[in-house]
Amino acid sequence: MELDLAGAELKAVLNRLRRVQGQISGVIRMLEEGRDCAEVVMQLSAASRALDRAGFSIIATGLQQCLADVESGQKSEEDRAQMMAQLEKLFLSLA
């Protein structure tokens, strides 16, 4: 299953992932500096939520594309059912 993350969707997901990358670098630096445990865990929690949001955004885009492909005749109902099952598994892996 390939997703076509074009335009605004792709840019938003990539920006979110870059922010997470920065947060993780910050967490590593905090650990190296011996910072307070609560501060470190708070930053890890924020990074985790941001990763989840990126994943959900990708899944939502996949659902939209799947439905659009069926409506336009590019995909059959059988293809749609298979893609929906894959997206559901991915969704549940994030939940």
Short mmCIF file of C-alpha atoms in Angstrom, two decimals:
data_model
loop_
_atom_site.label_atom_id
_atom_site.label_comp_id
_atom_site.label_asym_id
_atom_site.label_seq_id
_atom_site.Cartn_x
_atom_site.Cartn_y
_atom_site.Cartn_z
CA MET A 1 0.00 0.00 0.00
CA GLU A 2 1.58 3.24 -1.13
CA LEU A 3 0.42 6.61 0.06
CA ASP A 4 0.68 9.71 -2.03
CA LEU A 5 1.42 12.32 0.61
CA ALA A 6 1.44 15.40 -1.52
CA GLY A 7 1.25 19.04 -0.75
CA ALA A 8 0.06 20.23 2.64
CA GLU A 9 -0.35 16.75 4.16
CA LEU A 10 3.25 15.79 3.43
CA LYS A 11 4.62 19.11 4.61
CA ALA A 12 2.69 18.92 7.90
CA VAL A 13 3.82 15.35 8.61
CA LEU A 14 7.44 16.12 7.77
CA ASN A 15 7.41 19.26 9.96
CA ARG A 16 5.97 17.27 12.85
CA LEU A 17 8.61 14.56 12.47
CA ARG A 18 11.39 17.15 12.35
CA ARG A 19 10.09 18.66 15.60
CA VAL A 20 10.08 15.20 17.15
CA GLN A 21 13.64 14.70 15.97
CA GLY A 22 14.59 17.89 17.79
CA GLN A 23 12.71 16.82 20.91
CA ILE A 24 14.53 13.48 20.99
CA SER A 25 17.87 15.26 20.61
CA GLY A 26 16.85 17.45 23.52
CA VAL A 27 15.94 14.41 25.63
CA ILE A 28 19.35 12.86 24.94
CA ARG A 29 21.03 16.11 25.93
CA MET A 30 18.91 16.28 29.10
CA LEU A 31 19.95 12.76 30.07
CA GLU A 32 23.61 13.54 29.42
CA GLU A 33 23.31 16.62 31.62
CA GLY A 34 21.65 14.64 34.42
CA ARG A 35 18.43 16.68 34.32
CA ASP A 36 15.42 16.00 36.49
CA CYS A 37 13.59 12.74 35.76
CA ALA A 38 10.18 14.44 35.56
CA GLU A 39 11.44 16.90 32.94
CA VAL A 40 12.91 14.10 30.83
CA VAL A 41 9.73 12.02 31.00
CA MET A 42 7.62 15.07 30.11
CA GLN A 43 9.68 15.64 26.98
CA LEU A 44 9.51 11.94 26.06
CA SER A 45 5.74 12.06 26.47
CA ALA A 46 5.49 15.09 24.18
CA ALA A 47 7.63 13.38 21.53
CA SER A 48 5.52 10.24 21.76
CA ARG A 49 2.28 12.19 21.27
CA ALA A 50 3.76 14.00 18.27
CA LEU A 51 4.79 10.69 16.70
CA ASP A 52 1.30 9.31 17.25
CA ARG A 53 -0.23 12.38 15.60
CA ALA A 54 2.04 11.96 12.59
CA GLY A 55 1.02 8.32 12.30
CA PHE A 56 -2.67 9.13 12.59
CA SER A 57 -2.30 11.83 9.96
CA ILE A 58 -0.71 9.36 7.56
CA ILE A 59 -3.49 6.83 8.20
CA ALA A 60 -6.19 9.47 7.70
CA THR A 61 -4.63 10.44 4.38
CA GLY A 62 -4.56 6.78 3.38
CA LEU A 63 -8.26 6.42 4.17
CA GLN A 64 -9.10 9.49 2.10
CA GLN A 65 -7.06 8.24 -0.84
CA CYS A 66 -8.58 4.78 -0.59
CA LEU A 67 -12.11 6.17 -0.76
CA ALA A 68 -11.22 8.58 -3.57
CA ASP A 69 -9.63 5.76 -5.62
CA VAL A 70 -12.77 3.63 -5.29
CA GLU A 71 -15.04 6.54 -6.22
CA SER A 72 -12.94 7.37 -9.27
CA GLY A 73 -12.86 3.73 -10.38
CA GLN A 74 -9.09 3.33 -9.94
CA LYS A 75 -9.57 0.63 -7.28
CA SER A 76 -12.11 -2.14 -6.96
CA GLU A 77 -14.20 -2.79 -3.88
CA GLU A 78 -11.96 -5.79 -3.15
CA ASP A 79 -8.85 -3.59 -3.28
CA ARG A 80 -10.62 -1.08 -1.04
CA ALA A 81 -11.47 -3.76 1.50
CA GLN A 82 -7.85 -4.97 1.59
CA MET A 83 -6.50 -1.45 1.99
CA MET A 84 -9.02 -0.64 4.71
CA ALA A 85 -7.98 -3.79 6.61
CA GLN A 86 -4.32 -2.76 6.37
CA LEU A 87 -5.09 0.78 7.54
CA GLU A 88 -7.16 -0.56 10.43
CA LYS A 89 -4.22 -2.72 11.57
CA LEU A 90 -1.92 0.28 11.36
CA PHE A 91 -4.39 2.41 13.30
CA LEU A 92 -4.65 -0.20 16.04
CA SER A 93 -0.87 -0.44 16.26
CA LEU A 94 -0.83 3.26 17.23
CA ALA A 95 -3.78 3.08 19.61
#
